[in-house]
Structure formats: C-alpha cells, structure tokens
Short mmCIF file of C-alpha atoms in Angstrom, two decimals:
data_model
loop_
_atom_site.label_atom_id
_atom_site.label_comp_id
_atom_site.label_asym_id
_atom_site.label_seq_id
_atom_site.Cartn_x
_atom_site.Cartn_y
_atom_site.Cartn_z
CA UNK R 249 27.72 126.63 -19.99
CA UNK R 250 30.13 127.14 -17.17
CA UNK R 251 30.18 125.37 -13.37
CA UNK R 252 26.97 124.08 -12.79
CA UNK R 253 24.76 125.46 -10.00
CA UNK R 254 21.77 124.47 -9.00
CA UNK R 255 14.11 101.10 -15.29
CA UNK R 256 11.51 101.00 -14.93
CA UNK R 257 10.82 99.88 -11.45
CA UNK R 258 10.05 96.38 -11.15
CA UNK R 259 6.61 96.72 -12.74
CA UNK R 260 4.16 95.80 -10.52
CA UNK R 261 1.61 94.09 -11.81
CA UNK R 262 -1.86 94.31 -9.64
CA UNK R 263 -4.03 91.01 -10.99
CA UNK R 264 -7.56 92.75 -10.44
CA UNK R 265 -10.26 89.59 -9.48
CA UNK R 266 -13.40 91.13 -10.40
CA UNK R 267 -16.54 89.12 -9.24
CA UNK R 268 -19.30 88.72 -10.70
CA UNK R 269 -21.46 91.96 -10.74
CA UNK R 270 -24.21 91.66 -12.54
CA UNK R 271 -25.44 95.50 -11.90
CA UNK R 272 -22.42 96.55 -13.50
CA UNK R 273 -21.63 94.08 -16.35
CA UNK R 274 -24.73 92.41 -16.59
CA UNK R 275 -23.59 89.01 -17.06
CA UNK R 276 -20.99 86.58 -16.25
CA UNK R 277 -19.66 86.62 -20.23
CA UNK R 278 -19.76 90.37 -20.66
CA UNK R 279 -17.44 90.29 -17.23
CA UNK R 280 -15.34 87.44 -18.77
CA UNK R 281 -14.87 89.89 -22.03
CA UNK R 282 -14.29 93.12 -19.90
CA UNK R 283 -11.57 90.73 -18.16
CA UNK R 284 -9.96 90.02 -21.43
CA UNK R 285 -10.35 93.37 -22.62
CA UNK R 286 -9.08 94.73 -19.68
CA UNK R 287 -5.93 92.60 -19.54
CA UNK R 288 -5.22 92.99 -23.99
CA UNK R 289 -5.42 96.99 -23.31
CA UNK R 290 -3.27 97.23 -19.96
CA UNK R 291 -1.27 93.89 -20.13
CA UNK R 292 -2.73 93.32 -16.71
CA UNK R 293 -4.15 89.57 -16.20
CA UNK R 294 -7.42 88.77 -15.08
CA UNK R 295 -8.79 86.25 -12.75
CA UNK R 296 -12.18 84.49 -11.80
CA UNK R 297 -11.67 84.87 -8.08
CA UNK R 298 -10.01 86.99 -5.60
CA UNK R 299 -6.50 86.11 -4.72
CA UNK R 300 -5.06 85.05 -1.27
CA UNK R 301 -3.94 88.95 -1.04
CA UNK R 302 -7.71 89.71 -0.44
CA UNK R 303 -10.18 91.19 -3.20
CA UNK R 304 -9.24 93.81 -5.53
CA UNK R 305 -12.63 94.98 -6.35
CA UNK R 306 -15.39 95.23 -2.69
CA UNK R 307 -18.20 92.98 -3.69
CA UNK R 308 -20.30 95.78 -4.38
CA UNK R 309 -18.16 97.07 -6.75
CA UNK R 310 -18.18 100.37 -5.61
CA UNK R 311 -14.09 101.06 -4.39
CA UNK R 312 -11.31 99.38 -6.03
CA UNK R 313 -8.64 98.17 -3.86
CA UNK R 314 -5.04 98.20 -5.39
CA UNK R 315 -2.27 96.08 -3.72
CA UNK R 316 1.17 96.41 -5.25
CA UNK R 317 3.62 93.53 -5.05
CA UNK R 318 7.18 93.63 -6.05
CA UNK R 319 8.79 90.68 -7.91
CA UNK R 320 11.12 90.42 -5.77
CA UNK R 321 9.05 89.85 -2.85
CA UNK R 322 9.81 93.28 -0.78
CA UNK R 323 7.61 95.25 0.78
CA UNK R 324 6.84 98.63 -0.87
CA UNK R 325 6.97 100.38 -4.17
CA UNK R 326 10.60 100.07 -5.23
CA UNK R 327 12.15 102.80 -7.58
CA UNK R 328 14.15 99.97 -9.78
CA UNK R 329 15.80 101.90 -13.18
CA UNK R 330 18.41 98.71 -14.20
CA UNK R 331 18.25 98.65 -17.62
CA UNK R 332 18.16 102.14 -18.05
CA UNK R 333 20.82 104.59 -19.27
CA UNK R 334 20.94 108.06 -18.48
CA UNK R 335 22.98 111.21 -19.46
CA UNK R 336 23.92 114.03 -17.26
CA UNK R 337 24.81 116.88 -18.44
CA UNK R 338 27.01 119.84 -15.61
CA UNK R 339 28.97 117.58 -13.15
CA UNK R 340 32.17 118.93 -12.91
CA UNK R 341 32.72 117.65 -9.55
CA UNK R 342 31.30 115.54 -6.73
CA UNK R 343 29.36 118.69 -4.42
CA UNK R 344 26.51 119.53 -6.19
CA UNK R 345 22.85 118.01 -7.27
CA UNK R 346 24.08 116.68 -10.61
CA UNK R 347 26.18 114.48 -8.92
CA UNK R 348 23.54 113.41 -6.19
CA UNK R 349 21.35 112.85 -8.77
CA UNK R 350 23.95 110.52 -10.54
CA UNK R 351 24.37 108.21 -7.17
CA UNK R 352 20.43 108.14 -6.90
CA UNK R 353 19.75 106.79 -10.29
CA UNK R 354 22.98 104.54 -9.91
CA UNK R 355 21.85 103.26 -6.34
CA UNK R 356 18.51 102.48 -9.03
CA UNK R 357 20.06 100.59 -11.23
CA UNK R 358 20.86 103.01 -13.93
CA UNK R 359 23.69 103.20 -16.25
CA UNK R 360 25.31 106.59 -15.94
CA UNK R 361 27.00 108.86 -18.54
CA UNK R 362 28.15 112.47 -17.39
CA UNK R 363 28.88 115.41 -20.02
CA UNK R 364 31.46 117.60 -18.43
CA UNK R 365 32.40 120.99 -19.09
CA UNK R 366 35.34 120.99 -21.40
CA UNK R 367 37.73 123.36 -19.00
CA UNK R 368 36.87 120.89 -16.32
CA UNK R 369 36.75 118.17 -17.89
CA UNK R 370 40.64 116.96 -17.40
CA UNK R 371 40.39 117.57 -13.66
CA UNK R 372 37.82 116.07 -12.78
CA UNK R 373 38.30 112.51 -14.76
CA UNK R 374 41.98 113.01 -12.89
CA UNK R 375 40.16 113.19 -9.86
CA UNK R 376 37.80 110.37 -10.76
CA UNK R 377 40.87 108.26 -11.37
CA UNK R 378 43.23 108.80 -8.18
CA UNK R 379 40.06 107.82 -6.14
CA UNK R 380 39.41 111.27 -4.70
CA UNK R 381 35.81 111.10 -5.35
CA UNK R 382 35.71 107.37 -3.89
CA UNK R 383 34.10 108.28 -0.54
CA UNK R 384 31.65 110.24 -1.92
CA UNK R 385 30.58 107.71 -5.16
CA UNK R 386 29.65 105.25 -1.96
CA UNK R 387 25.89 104.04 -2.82
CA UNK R 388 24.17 102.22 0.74
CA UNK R 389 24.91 99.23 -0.41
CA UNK R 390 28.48 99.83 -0.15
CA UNK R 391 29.17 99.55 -4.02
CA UNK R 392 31.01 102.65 -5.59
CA UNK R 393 28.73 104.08 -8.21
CA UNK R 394 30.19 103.71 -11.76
CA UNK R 395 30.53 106.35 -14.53
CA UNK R 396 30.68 104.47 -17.99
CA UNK R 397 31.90 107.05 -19.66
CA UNK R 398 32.44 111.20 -19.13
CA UNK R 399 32.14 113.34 -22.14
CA UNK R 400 33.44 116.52 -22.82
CA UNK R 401 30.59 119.06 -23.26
CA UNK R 402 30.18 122.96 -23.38
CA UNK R 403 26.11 123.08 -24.16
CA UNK R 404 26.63 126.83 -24.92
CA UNK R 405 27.58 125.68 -28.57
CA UNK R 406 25.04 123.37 -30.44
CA UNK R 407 27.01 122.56 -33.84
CA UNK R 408 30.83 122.96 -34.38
CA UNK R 409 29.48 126.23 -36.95
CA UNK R 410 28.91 127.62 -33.44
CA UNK R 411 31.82 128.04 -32.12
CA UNK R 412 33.95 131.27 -32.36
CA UNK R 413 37.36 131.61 -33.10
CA UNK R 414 38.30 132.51 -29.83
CA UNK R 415 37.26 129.56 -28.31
CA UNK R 416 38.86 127.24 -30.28
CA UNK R 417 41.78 128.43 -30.38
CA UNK R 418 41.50 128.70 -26.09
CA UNK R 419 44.01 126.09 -24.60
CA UNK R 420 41.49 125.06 -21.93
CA UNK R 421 39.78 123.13 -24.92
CA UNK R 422 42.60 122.23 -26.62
CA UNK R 423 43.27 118.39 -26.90
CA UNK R 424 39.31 117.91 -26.50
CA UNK R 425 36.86 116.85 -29.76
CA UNK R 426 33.38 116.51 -30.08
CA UNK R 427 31.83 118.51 -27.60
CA UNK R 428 28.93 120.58 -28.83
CA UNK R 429 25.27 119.43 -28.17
CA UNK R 430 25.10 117.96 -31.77
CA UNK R 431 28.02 116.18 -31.02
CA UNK R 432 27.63 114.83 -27.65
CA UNK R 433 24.68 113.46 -28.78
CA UNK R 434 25.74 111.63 -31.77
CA UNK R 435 28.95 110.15 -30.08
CA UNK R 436 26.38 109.03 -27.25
CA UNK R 437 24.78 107.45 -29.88
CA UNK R 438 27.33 105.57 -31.56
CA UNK R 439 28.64 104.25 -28.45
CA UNK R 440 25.50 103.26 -26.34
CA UNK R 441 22.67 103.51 -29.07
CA UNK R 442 20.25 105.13 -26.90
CA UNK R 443 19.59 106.50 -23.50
CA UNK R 444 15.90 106.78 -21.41
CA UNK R 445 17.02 109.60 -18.43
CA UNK R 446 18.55 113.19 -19.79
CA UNK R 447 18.90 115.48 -16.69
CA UNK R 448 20.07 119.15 -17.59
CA UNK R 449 22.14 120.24 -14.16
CA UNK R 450 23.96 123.05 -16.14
CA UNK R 451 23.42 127.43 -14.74
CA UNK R 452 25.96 130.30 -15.24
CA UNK R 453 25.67 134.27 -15.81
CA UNK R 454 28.39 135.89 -15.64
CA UNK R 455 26.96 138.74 -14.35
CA UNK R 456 24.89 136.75 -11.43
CA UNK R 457 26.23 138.92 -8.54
CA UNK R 458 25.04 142.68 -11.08
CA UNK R 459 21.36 143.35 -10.29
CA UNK R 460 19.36 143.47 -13.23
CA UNK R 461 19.02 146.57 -13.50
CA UNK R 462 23.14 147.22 -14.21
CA UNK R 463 22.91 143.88 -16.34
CA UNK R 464 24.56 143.87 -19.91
CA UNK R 465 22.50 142.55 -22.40
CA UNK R 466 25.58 140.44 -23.41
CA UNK R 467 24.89 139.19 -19.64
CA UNK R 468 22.00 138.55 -19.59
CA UNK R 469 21.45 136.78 -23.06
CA UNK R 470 24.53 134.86 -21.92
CA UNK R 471 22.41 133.70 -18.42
CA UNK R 472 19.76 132.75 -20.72
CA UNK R 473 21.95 130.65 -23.35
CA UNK R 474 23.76 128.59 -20.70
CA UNK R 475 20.55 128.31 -18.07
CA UNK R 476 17.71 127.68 -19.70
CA UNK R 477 18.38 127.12 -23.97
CA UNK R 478 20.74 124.81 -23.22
CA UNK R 479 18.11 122.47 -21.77
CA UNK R 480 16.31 123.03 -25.42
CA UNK R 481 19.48 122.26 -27.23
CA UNK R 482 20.02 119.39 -25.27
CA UNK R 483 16.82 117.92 -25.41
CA UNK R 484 16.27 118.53 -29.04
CA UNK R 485 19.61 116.38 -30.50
CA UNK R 486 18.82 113.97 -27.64
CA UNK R 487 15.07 113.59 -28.12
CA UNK R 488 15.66 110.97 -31.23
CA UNK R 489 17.70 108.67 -29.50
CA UNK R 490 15.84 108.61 -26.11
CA UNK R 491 13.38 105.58 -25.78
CA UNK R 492 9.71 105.95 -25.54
CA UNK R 493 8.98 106.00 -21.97
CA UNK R 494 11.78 108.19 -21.17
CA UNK R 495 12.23 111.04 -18.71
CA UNK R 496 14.21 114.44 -18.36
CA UNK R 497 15.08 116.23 -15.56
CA UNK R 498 16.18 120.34 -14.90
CA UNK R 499 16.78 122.19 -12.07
CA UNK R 500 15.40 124.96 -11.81
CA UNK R 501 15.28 127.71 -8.23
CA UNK R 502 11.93 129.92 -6.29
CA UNK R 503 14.32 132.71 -8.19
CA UNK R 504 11.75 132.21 -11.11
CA UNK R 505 9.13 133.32 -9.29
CA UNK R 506 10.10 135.58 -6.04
CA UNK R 507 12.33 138.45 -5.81
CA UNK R 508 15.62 137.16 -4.70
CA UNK R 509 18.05 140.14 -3.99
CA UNK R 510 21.17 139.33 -5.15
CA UNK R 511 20.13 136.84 -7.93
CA UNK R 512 21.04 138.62 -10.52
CA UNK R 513 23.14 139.24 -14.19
CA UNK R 514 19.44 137.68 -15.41
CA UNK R 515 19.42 134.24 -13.60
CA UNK R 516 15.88 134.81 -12.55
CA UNK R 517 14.69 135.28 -15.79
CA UNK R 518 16.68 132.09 -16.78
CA UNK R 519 15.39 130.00 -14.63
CA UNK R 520 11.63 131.82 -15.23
CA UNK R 521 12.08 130.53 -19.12
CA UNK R 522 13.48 127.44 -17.98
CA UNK R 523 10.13 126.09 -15.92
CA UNK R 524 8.05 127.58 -18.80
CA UNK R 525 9.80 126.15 -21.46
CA UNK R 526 8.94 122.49 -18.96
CA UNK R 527 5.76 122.63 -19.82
CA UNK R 528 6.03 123.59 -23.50
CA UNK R 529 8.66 120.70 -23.94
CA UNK R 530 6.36 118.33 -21.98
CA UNK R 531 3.34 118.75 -24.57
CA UNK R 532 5.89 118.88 -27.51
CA UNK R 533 8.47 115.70 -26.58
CA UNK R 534 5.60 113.99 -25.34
CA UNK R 535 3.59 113.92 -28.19
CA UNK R 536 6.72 113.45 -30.40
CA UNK R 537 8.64 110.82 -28.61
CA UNK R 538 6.58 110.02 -25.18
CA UNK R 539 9.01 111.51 -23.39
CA UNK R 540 8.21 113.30 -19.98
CA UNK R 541 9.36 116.58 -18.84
CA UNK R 542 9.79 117.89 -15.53
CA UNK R 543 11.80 120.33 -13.40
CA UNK R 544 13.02 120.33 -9.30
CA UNK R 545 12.86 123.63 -7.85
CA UNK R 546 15.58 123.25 -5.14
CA UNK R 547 16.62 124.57 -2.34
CA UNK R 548 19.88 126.35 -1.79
CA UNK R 549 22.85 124.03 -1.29
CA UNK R 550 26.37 125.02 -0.29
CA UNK R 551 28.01 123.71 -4.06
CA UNK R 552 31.27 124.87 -4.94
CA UNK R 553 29.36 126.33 -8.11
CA UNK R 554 26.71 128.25 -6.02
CA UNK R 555 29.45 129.54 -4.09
CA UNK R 556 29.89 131.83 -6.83
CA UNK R 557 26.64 133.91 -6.01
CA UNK R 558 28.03 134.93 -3.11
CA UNK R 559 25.74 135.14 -0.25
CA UNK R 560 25.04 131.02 -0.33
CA UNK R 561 25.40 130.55 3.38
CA UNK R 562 23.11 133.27 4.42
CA UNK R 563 20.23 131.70 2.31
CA UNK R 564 21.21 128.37 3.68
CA UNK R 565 20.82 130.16 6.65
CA UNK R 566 17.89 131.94 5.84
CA UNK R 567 15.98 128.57 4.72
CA UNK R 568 16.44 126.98 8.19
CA UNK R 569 15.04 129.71 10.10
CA UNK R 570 11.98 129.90 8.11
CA UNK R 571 11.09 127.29 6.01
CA UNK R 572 8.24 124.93 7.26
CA UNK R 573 10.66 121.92 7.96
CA UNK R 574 13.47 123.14 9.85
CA UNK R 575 16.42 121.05 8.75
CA UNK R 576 19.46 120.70 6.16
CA UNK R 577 18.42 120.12 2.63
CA UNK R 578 20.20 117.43 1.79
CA UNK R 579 21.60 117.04 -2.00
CA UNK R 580 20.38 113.93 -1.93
CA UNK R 581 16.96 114.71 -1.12
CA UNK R 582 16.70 116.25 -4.69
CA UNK R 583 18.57 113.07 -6.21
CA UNK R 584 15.89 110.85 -4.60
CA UNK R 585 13.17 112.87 -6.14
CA UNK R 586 15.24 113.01 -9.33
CA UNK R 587 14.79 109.12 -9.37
CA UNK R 588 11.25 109.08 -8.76
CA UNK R 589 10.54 111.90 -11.49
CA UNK R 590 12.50 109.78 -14.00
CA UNK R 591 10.67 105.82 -12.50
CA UNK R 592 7.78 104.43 -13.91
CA UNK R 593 6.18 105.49 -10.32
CA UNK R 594 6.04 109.03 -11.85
CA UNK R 595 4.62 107.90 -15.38
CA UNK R 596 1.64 110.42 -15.29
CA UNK R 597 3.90 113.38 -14.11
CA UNK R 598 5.22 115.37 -16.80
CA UNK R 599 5.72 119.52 -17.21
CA UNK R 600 5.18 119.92 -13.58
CA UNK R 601 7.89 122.07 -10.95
CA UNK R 602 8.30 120.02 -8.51
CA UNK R 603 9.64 121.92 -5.24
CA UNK R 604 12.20 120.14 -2.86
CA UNK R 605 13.05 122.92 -0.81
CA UNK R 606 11.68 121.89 2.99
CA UNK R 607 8.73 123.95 1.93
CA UNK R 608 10.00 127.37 1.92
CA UNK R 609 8.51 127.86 -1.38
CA UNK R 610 5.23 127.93 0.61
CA UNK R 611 5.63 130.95 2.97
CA UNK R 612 4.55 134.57 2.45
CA UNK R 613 6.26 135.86 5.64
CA UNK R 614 9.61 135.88 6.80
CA UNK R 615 9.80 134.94 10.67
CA UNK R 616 13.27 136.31 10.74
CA UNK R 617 12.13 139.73 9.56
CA UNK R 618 13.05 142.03 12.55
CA UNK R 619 9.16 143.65 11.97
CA UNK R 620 8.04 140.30 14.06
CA UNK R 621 10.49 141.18 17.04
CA UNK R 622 9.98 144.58 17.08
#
C-alpha cells in the first residue's frame, strides 16, 4: 500500500406544468394520466398550470424548460452529501488529494472515515490530536472538518491468511489489529452499518524512479498490487455494505496513457489497469449494487508522497508552462470534483476518467520544447 500519491444534494425537485396539448396527448385525461404516470415513475409532482417560476413545458410543447430550486431557497445547484458516510482509504497526512477530498465532502455534509496506513497510522492520529492539522482541517465556513474515526489499513493484504510472517512480526504494525481489506470493512460495518462514498487515494512502487525496462517483476507486480488491485479489493468487501445510490472515487494520472519519463518501477501500467478496471467495475457494481464508478485523472501536486518520484517540481513546472490554463492546480480543485462525482448532480456519470489537470491532458505539443525557439 505505502504513502499515498496521487447526500444527496438537496434533491431538487422540478414540478413540470404541462398544458394541455392535444397534438401530443390527445386529450385533457390522457394528459391528466401521463401527469400521474409521470409523477408514480419519477416521484416528481404534477400540476394543471404553470407555476409563478414561468412554464416548464413552451406551449407548443416542443422544448422543455427545467428550473431547479433548492429547498433551502439558494440560488444554484448545491452539492449537499449530509447524511452520507464515506470511507477514505491513503491519508496519511494533511498534503495530498485524499485529504482535500476529505474537507470537500465534509464542507458537503458528509460523515468522514479515513483508513490509514498501519506504519503511519500512530503519527498521524498524534498529529490529528495536538492540533497540527487544525489550520489545514478549516472548511469556509470556519468549522474544523471532523474525522469520526481513522482506521488502520494496509490494502496490500485482503484477509489476515495474507499476510506473511515478516510482516507481522514488523514492529511498525505491532500494537495495531484488524487492518486488512476484509477487515476494515467488517469493523466499518459493525461500527457505522454502512457507508455511500468509498474513494481509493492509495499508489506506491517501489521501484517508481527504475524505468521499466530495469523493473523487477517483484516491482512491478508490487506497483500493480498496491495501485490499482487494491481499488478491487477494496471495492469488493465494501460493495455489500455501501447503499444503493452510492459512489466511488480513484485517482488515477495522464501516466496511463502518455509516456512519462521517469514514471516508472510499473506505475504507468498501474494506473493503465486502474482506469480500465473503472469501467469494468462500473458495469459490474452497478448492476450488482447501483453503485457508480469513476476515476480523476489529476494533475501533478507537490504531496509529500509524490515527492518520492523525484522530479515533482519540474512537472509542476512543466504543467504551468504548457497546459491550456496557466495556473496552480489546486488540491482542492480535485476534492471539489471528487464531491460532484460522488452528488446526486453526477447520478448518470459512472466508469468515466474524468481529467482535472488545467487541461494539459489535451495538448499534443510541448511549447517549452526548445524545437519552437530554435
């Protein structure tokens, strides 16, 4: 597993005031059954006449109009998640996108419960609890965001069978219980009874900074366990205790599908199998358990964890100069989409790679390359 790298909204119920069109319905009755039809199937009322918003349906029936109104009277399409409990599984500290993804769905409304690597696991509740993380838990409303409970995890090992020897006997997970996959999930269980978010925000390969070529195959099989079958493993003990209607989230990087030299030990090819397993998982958990599955292709970020690739600021660097929005990418810019993936706004988006990377994805020429200048 290693250092990680890369509530429904207030529904808004549109009342559609259909008038009377005979050259669609026929008759007044057939439109009075389509209206209760309409309203038994979608749990969307009807009406006889257009409300004071203005009419949902043009008179000649030709465009529908759809005006959204929040319950609570503000403008807009609020992403509103209270109710909702999610899991998060890789934040081992408070710098990277599991953790902006934890204030986003918190600044939502959502419950949130972290998994954290085992050997990290002791400082970073330590840190949680002397308030060093207190600046950056802020949400804009001022609040702190809160962490119900942290979990020791290490998604490398799915059953306690699993484990080696070695590992249990290592003192950086002695004192800890219960943290394989299986595990995790059951304790989850027993203490909440279900969750509706599961975001995977766990990468390592040990061999990241090796090109492929001079890759292991213990390497790169090791890449692909902690990257990209952990999210499998994960899903797969968490899938019957998630409620219908819920969402999951990975991160995944343009690694997958452009040559980035320097990427190595077989993290390409993790993160590759990661966005196609997406869309697998997305037919298979959705048909199962109507859950949705998507991944966020980020941009590079200056975590402590991504720090371990080496080259991070040059490809921070790199971004700026030629991506199509010329700007920071901000952590929270992938948190915010996080939330929206994971809202009822998103409810038709599922086994899709969704790219917050100011673009960058999109270009086929560097403007930095020195052919341009010379």
């Amino acid at each position: 597993m290693g250092a990680s790298v890369t509530a429904g909204m207030q529904m808004l119920v549109a009342r559609p005031c259909i008038p009377a069109c005979k050259q669609v319905l026929g008759s007044t009755s057939a439109l009075s059954a389509f209206g209760r039809a309409l309203s038994t199937r979608t749990g969307f009322a009807s009406c006889s006449k257009p409300i004071s918003a203005g009419p949902l349906v043009s008179s000649n029936c030709k465009r529908v109009v759809v005006r959204a109104m929040s319950q609570r009277g503000a403008q807009g399409l609020p992403i509103d998640l209270t109710g909702k409990r999610a899991f998060i599984a890789g934040i081992a500290d408070d710098n990277g996108y599991g953790w902006a993804i934890a204030k986003s769905l918190a600044a939502a409304g959502a419950e949130i419960l972290v998994g954290t690597w085992v050997p990290a696991l002791n400082i970073f509740e330590t840190s949680l609890r002397r308030g060093k993380f207190d600046e950056s838990r802020k949400l804009p409303d001022g609040s702190l965001m809160e962490i119900a409970k942290v979990y020791p995890l290490d998604a490398v090992y799915d059953t306690p069978e699993d484990v080696p020897e070695e590992v249990k006997a290592n003192k950086r997970y002695a004192g800890a219980s219960n943290w394989t996959v299986k595990e995790v999930a059951e304790t989850v269980k027993n203490d909440f009874g279900s969750i509706d978010i599961l975001v995977h925000s766990l990468a390592n390969g040990p061999e990241v900074t090796k090109p492929l070529l001079e890759t292991s195959r213990k390497g790169y099989l090791a890449a692909i366990s902690a990257s990209s079958y952990s999210f499998i493993s994960l899903l797969q003990h968490f899938l019957p205790i998630m409620n219908p209607g819920g969402a999951t989230i990975s991160l995944t990087y343009i690694a997958s599908e452009r040559i980035i030299p320097g990427y190595g030990g077989g993290m390409s090819s993790a993160k590759a199998a990661l966005e196609s397993d997406t869309r697998v998982l997305a037919y298979e958990a959705g048909r199962k358990g109507k859950i949705r599955v998507n991944t966020i292709s980020a941009g590079p970020l200056g975590s402590r964890a991504a720090k371990a690739i080496g080259f991070i600021d040059r490809m921070i660097d790199y971004s700026f100069v030629n991506a199509p929005l010329q700007k920071e990418l901000l952590a929270d810019e992938v948190g915010n989409t996080a939330a929206f993936l994971v809202s009822p706004l998103a409810s038709a988006i599922t086994g899709s790679t969704i790219y917050v990377d100011n673009g960058l994805n999109t270009m086929g020429l560097a403007l930095d390359s020195p052919t341009l200048t010379t």
